[in-house]
CSV table of C-alpha atoms in Angstrom, one decimal:
chain,number,residue,atom,x,y,z
A,55,MET,CA,79.7,-43.0,-129.1
A,56,GLU,CA,78.4,-39.7,-127.8
A,57,LYS,CA,80.6,-37.5,-125.6
A,58,VAL,CA,80.1,-34.3,-123.7
A,59,SER,CA,82.3,-31.3,-124.3
A,60,LYS,CA,83.7,-29.0,-121.7
A,61,ARG,CA,80.8,-26.6,-122.6
A,62,LYS,CA,78.3,-29.4,-121.9
A,63,ARG,CA,77.4,-30.0,-125.6
A,64,THR,CA,76.8,-33.6,-126.6
A,65,TYR,CA,78.7,-34.6,-129.7
A,66,VAL,CA,80.0,-37.6,-131.6
A,67,ARG,CA,83.7,-37.7,-132.1
A,68,GLY,CA,84.6,-37.5,-135.8
A,69,LYS,CA,81.2,-36.4,-136.9
A,70,PRO,CA,80.9,-32.7,-138.1
A,71,LEU,CA,78.3,-30.3,-136.8
A,72,GLY,CA,75.0,-30.3,-138.6
A,73,ASN,CA,74.2,-27.6,-141.2
A,74,ASP,CA,71.4,-26.3,-139.0
A,75,LEU,CA,73.8,-25.4,-136.2
A,76,ARG,CA,76.4,-24.1,-138.7
A,77,SER,CA,73.7,-21.8,-140.2
A,78,LEU,CA,72.8,-20.4,-136.8
A,79,ILE,CA,76.5,-19.7,-136.1
A,80,ILE,CA,77.0,-17.9,-139.4
A,81,ASP,CA,73.8,-15.8,-138.8
A,82,GLU,CA,75.1,-14.8,-135.4
A,83,VAL,CA,78.6,-13.8,-136.8
A,84,ILE,CA,76.9,-11.7,-139.5
A,85,HIS,CA,74.5,-10.2,-137.0
A,86,SER,CA,77.5,-9.3,-134.8
A,87,GLY,CA,79.3,-7.4,-137.6
A,88,GLY,CA,80.9,-10.1,-139.8
A,89,ASN,CA,81.6,-9.1,-143.4
A,90,ILE,CA,81.4,-11.9,-145.9
A,91,ILE,CA,83.2,-9.9,-148.6
A,92,THR,CA,86.3,-9.0,-146.5
A,93,ARG,CA,86.0,-12.1,-144.3
A,94,GLU,CA,86.5,-9.9,-141.3
A,95,TYR,CA,84.8,-10.1,-138.0
A,96,PRO,CA,85.3,-7.3,-135.5
A,97,GLY,CA,84.2,-9.2,-132.4
A,98,ASN,CA,85.4,-12.1,-130.4
A,99,PHE,CA,84.7,-15.7,-131.6
A,100,SER,CA,84.7,-17.0,-128.1
A,101,ALA,CA,81.5,-15.2,-127.2
A,102,ILE,CA,79.6,-16.9,-130.1
A,103,ALA,CA,81.4,-20.2,-129.3
A,104,LYS,CA,80.1,-20.0,-125.7
A,105,GLN,CA,76.6,-19.3,-126.9
A,106,PHE,CA,76.5,-22.4,-129.0
A,107,SER,CA,78.6,-24.6,-126.7
A,108,VAL,CA,81.4,-25.2,-129.2
A,109,HIS,CA,85.1,-24.4,-129.3
A,110,ASP,CA,86.4,-20.9,-130.5
A,111,SER,CA,88.3,-22.5,-133.4
A,112,THR,CA,85.1,-24.2,-134.6
A,113,VAL,CA,83.3,-20.9,-135.0
A,114,LYS,CA,86.4,-19.4,-136.7
A,115,ASN,CA,86.7,-22.4,-139.1
A,116,ILE,CA,83.0,-22.4,-140.0
A,117,TRP,CA,83.1,-18.6,-140.7
A,118,SER,CA,86.3,-18.9,-142.8
A,119,ASN,CA,84.9,-21.9,-144.8
A,120,TYR,CA,81.6,-20.1,-145.5
A,121,CYS,CA,83.3,-16.9,-146.7
A,122,GLU,CA,85.7,-18.8,-148.9
A,123,ASN,CA,83.4,-21.5,-150.4
A,124,LYS,CA,79.9,-20.0,-149.8
A,125,THR,CA,78.7,-23.3,-148.3
A,126,LEU,CA,77.7,-24.6,-144.9
A,127,ASP,CA,79.2,-28.0,-145.7
A,128,PRO,CA,82.4,-28.8,-143.8
A,129,LYS,CA,85.6,-28.9,-145.8
A,130,LYS,CA,86.4,-32.4,-147.1
A,131,LYS,CA,89.6,-33.7,-145.6
A,132,LYS,CA,92.3,-34.4,-148.1
A,133,GLY,CA,93.3,-38.0,-148.0
A,134,GLY,CA,96.9,-39.1,-148.1
A,135,ASN,CA,98.5,-41.2,-150.8
A,136,PRO,CA,96.5,-44.1,-151.9
A,137,SER,CA,97.5,-47.4,-150.3
A,138,LYS,CA,100.0,-49.5,-152.2
A,139,LEU,CA,98.6,-52.7,-150.8
A,140,HIS,CA,96.0,-54.4,-153.0
A,141,ASP,CA,93.5,-57.1,-152.1
A,142,GLY,CA,96.0,-59.8,-153.0
A,143,ASP,CA,98.6,-58.3,-150.8
A,144,LEU,CA,96.2,-58.1,-147.8
A,145,GLU,CA,95.2,-61.7,-148.3
A,146,LEU,CA,98.9,-62.7,-148.3
A,147,ILE,CA,99.6,-60.7,-145.2
A,148,GLU,CA,96.7,-62.3,-143.3
A,149,THR,CA,97.6,-65.8,-144.4
A,150,LEU,CA,101.2,-65.5,-143.4
A,151,THR,CA,100.3,-64.0,-140.1
A,152,ARG,CA,98.0,-66.9,-139.3
A,153,ILE,CA,100.5,-69.5,-140.4
A,154,ARG,CA,103.4,-67.9,-138.7
A,155,PRO,CA,102.2,-65.9,-135.7
A,156,THR,CA,105.7,-64.7,-134.8
A,157,ILE,CA,106.5,-63.4,-138.3
A,158,SER,CA,108.1,-60.0,-138.1
A,159,LEU,CA,106.9,-56.9,-140.0
A,160,ASN,CA,110.1,-56.8,-142.0
A,161,GLU,CA,109.5,-60.4,-143.1
A,162,LEU,CA,105.9,-59.5,-144.1
A,163,LYS,CA,107.3,-56.5,-146.1
A,164,ASP,CA,109.8,-58.7,-147.9
A,165,ASP,CA,107.2,-61.3,-148.8
A,166,VAL,CA,104.7,-58.8,-150.1
A,167,GLU,CA,107.4,-57.1,-152.3
A,168,LEU,CA,108.4,-60.5,-153.6
A,169,TYR,CA,104.8,-61.4,-154.4
A,170,ASP,CA,103.9,-58.1,-155.9
A,171,PRO,CA,107.0,-55.9,-156.6
A,172,LYS,CA,106.3,-52.1,-156.4
A,173,PRO,CA,108.4,-49.3,-157.7
A,174,ASP,CA,108.8,-47.6,-154.4
A,175,GLY,CA,108.4,-50.6,-152.2
A,176,VAL,CA,106.1,-50.9,-149.2
A,177,SER,CA,106.6,-49.3,-145.8
A,178,ILE,CA,106.6,-51.0,-142.5
A,179,SER,CA,103.9,-48.6,-141.3
A,180,ALA,CA,101.6,-49.6,-144.2
A,181,ILE,CA,102.0,-53.3,-143.2
A,182,SER,CA,101.3,-52.4,-139.5
A,183,ARG,CA,98.2,-50.4,-140.4
A,184,ALA,CA,96.9,-53.1,-142.7
A,185,LEU,CA,97.1,-55.7,-139.8
A,186,LYS,CA,95.0,-53.4,-137.6
A,187,GLN,CA,92.5,-52.0,-140.1
A,188,ARG,CA,92.4,-53.7,-143.5
A,189,MET,CA,92.4,-57.5,-143.1
A,190,PRO,CA,89.9,-59.3,-145.4
A,191,SER,CA,88.5,-61.3,-142.5
A,192,GLY,CA,87.7,-58.1,-140.6
A,193,LEU,CA,90.0,-59.1,-137.7
A,194,GLN,CA,92.4,-56.8,-136.1
A,195,TYR,CA,95.9,-58.2,-135.5
A,196,SER,CA,97.9,-56.8,-132.5
A,197,ARG,CA,101.5,-58.0,-132.3
A,198,LYS,CA,103.8,-58.4,-129.4
A,199,LYS,CA,107.4,-57.9,-130.3
A,200,VAL,CA,108.6,-61.2,-129.0
A,201,ASN,CA,111.0,-61.6,-131.9
A,202,LYS,CA,112.7,-58.3,-131.5
A,203,VAL,CA,116.2,-59.0,-130.2
A,204,ALA,CA,117.8,-56.5,-127.8
A,205,ILE,CA,121.5,-55.9,-127.9
A,206,GLU,CA,121.6,-56.3,-124.1
A,207,ARG,CA,120.8,-59.9,-124.6
A,208,PHE,CA,124.3,-60.6,-125.8
A,209,THR,CA,126.3,-59.4,-122.9
A,210,PRO,CA,128.9,-61.9,-121.6
A,211,VAL,CA,127.2,-62.4,-118.3
A,212,ASN,CA,123.8,-63.0,-119.9
A,213,MET,CA,125.2,-65.3,-122.5
A,214,VAL,CA,126.7,-67.5,-119.8
A,215,TYR,CA,123.4,-67.5,-117.9
A,216,THR,CA,121.5,-68.3,-121.0
A,217,GLN,CA,123.5,-71.4,-121.6
A,218,MET,CA,123.1,-72.5,-118.0
A,219,PHE,CA,119.4,-71.9,-118.2
A,220,ILE,CA,119.1,-74.0,-121.3
A,221,ASN,CA,121.2,-76.8,-119.9
A,222,TYR,CA,119.3,-76.8,-116.6
A,223,LEU,CA,115.8,-77.0,-118.2
A,224,HIS,CA,117.0,-79.6,-120.6
A,225,SER,CA,117.9,-81.9,-117.7
A,226,LYS,CA,114.4,-81.6,-116.2
A,227,ASP,CA,111.2,-83.4,-116.8
A,228,PRO,CA,109.3,-81.1,-119.2
A,229,ARG,CA,106.0,-82.0,-117.5
A,230,LYS,CA,107.4,-80.3,-114.4
A,231,LEU,CA,108.0,-77.0,-116.2
A,232,LYS,CA,105.3,-74.4,-115.6
A,233,PHE,CA,105.7,-71.1,-117.5
A,234,PHE,CA,104.0,-68.0,-116.1
A,235,ASP,CA,103.5,-64.6,-117.7
A,236,GLU,CA,101.1,-61.7,-117.5
A,237,ALA,CA,99.3,-60.0,-120.4
A,238,GLY,CA,96.9,-57.1,-120.9
A,239,LEU,CA,94.2,-56.8,-123.6
A,240,LYS,CA,91.7,-54.2,-124.6
A,241,LEU,CA,88.1,-55.5,-124.9
A,242,PRO,CA,86.1,-54.4,-127.9
A,243,HIS,CA,83.7,-51.5,-127.5
A,244,HIS,CA,85.4,-50.3,-124.4
A,245,GLY,CA,87.1,-46.9,-124.5
A,246,THR,CA,89.4,-47.4,-121.6
A,247,ARG,CA,91.6,-50.4,-120.5
A,248,CYS,CA,89.7,-52.8,-118.4
A,249,TYR,CA,91.3,-54.4,-115.3
A,250,GLY,CA,90.5,-57.8,-113.9
A,251,HIS,CA,91.7,-60.2,-111.3
A,252,ALA,CA,94.1,-63.1,-112.1
A,253,PRO,CA,94.9,-65.9,-109.6
A,254,PHE,CA,98.1,-65.4,-107.6
A,255,PHE,CA,100.4,-68.4,-107.0
A,256,GLY,CA,98.5,-69.3,-103.8
A,257,GLU,CA,95.3,-69.7,-105.8
A,258,ALA,CA,97.1,-71.3,-108.7
A,259,ALA,CA,98.5,-73.9,-106.4
A,260,GLN,CA,94.9,-74.9,-105.5
A,261,ALA,CA,93.4,-74.6,-109.0
A,262,GLY,CA,93.0,-77.6,-111.2
A,263,ASN,CA,94.1,-78.2,-114.8
A,264,VAL,CA,91.0,-78.4,-116.9
A,265,ILE,CA,92.5,-81.1,-119.1
A,266,THR,CA,94.3,-83.4,-116.7
A,267,GLN,CA,92.2,-82.5,-113.6
A,268,ARG,CA,95.5,-82.3,-111.6
A,269,PRO,CA,96.6,-79.3,-109.6
A,270,ALA,CA,98.1,-76.5,-111.6
A,271,LEU,CA,101.2,-76.5,-109.3
A,272,GLU,CA,102.5,-79.6,-107.6
A,273,TYR,CA,105.5,-80.6,-105.5
A,274,GLY,CA,108.6,-80.7,-107.6
A,275,ASP,CA,107.4,-78.3,-110.3
A,276,ILE,CA,109.7,-75.6,-111.7
A,277,VAL,CA,108.1,-72.2,-112.2
A,278,VAL,CA,109.7,-70.2,-115.0
A,279,MET,CA,109.1,-66.4,-115.3
A,280,ASP,CA,110.6,-63.5,-117.0
A,281,ASN,CA,112.6,-60.7,-115.4
A,282,CYS,CA,109.8,-58.1,-115.1
A,283,PRO,CA,110.6,-55.7,-112.3
A,284,THR,CA,107.4,-56.7,-110.4
A,285,HIS,CA,108.9,-60.2,-110.1
A,286,HIS,CA,111.8,-59.0,-108.1
A,287,TYR,CA,112.6,-56.7,-105.1
A,288,ASP,CA,110.2,-57.4,-102.1
A,289,GLY,CA,107.9,-59.5,-104.2
A,290,GLU,CA,110.7,-61.9,-105.2
A,291,GLU,CA,111.5,-62.8,-101.5
A,292,VAL,CA,107.8,-63.4,-100.7
A,293,LEU,CA,107.2,-65.5,-103.8
A,294,THR,CA,110.4,-67.6,-103.4
A,295,GLU,CA,109.6,-68.3,-99.7
A,296,PHE,CA,106.0,-69.3,-100.6
A,297,LEU,CA,107.1,-71.6,-103.4
A,298,ASN,CA,109.8,-73.2,-101.3
A,299,GLU,CA,107.3,-74.1,-98.7
A,300,ILE,CA,105.3,-76.2,-101.2
A,301,GLY,CA,108.4,-77.7,-102.8
A,302,ILE,CA,108.4,-75.6,-106.0
A,303,GLU,CA,111.5,-74.1,-107.6
A,304,LEU,CA,111.6,-70.6,-109.1
A,305,VAL,CA,113.7,-70.0,-112.2
A,306,TYR,CA,114.0,-66.8,-114.2
A,307,THR,CA,114.5,-66.6,-118.0
A,308,PRO,CA,117.6,-64.8,-119.2
A,309,THR,CA,117.1,-61.0,-119.5
A,310,TYR,CA,115.8,-59.6,-122.8
A,311,SER,CA,114.8,-63.2,-123.9
A,312,PRO,CA,111.0,-63.4,-124.1
A,313,ASP,CA,111.2,-66.2,-126.7
A,314,PHE,CA,112.3,-68.5,-123.9
A,315,ASN,CA,108.8,-68.3,-122.4
A,316,PRO,CA,106.2,-70.1,-124.5
A,317,ALA,CA,103.5,-68.2,-122.8
A,318,GLU,CA,104.5,-65.1,-124.8
A,319,PHE,CA,103.6,-66.9,-128.1
A,320,VAL,CA,100.3,-68.2,-126.6
A,321,PHE,CA,99.3,-64.6,-125.7
A,322,GLY,CA,100.3,-63.5,-129.2
A,323,LYS,CA,98.0,-66.0,-130.7
A,324,ILE,CA,95.1,-65.0,-128.3
A,325,TYR,CA,95.6,-61.4,-129.4
A,326,GLN,CA,95.1,-62.4,-133.1
A,327,ASP,CA,92.1,-64.5,-132.4
């Protein structure tokens, strides 16, 4: 995608300057006193950079490369170490991720090393990059860390609340439990995050279930949400009052416990697909 630099030059990010423009820059540097033998240039690169609408460092790098290698072609970037993940490893990673959407990166790492032992092992970052860039299907997998357990989850107060939460929901009709959560996603071919409108509870109460054709929220339902800060403070009072008026109870999951909200796993699956 074309962009416009601060100096009003149109360019494509990641694509080097053409040799025709590089040649003009070199000619201008030589004309202004540049010495190819000593690689010295008595003037200021910024003046030439401004003339060709490029950055000062671009002119300097082109001149340095030309003096050193006697070529207009840009320097080839040195790649890092070759990937330790082979085609079979990538197929295994994608298969496991599809079968077990909540599998952790550490578990994927262990399974890959068990399937194809490597002298130096496989790094977590290599697994993560493969999920985003190298899957055989061409899909990009983005993972929510719903299975990362925070130590704050095991405080005495939260442990007591967790048990009360489990016991309370266990005593209720599961058809009355309505789990809510929010999620963000980045649409393909969009450089910036896109924002959209999602129904608030007032609209959700009037909306219909596409499968059962019943209202999304009904009298006697129990709305379960996480402890996101936006769910508390002034918003909590307004929300609780609204739900009470239509006979709906509001319950919060224990803190640092996203796995108690099935919506988290649904969103994780949507991100993969």
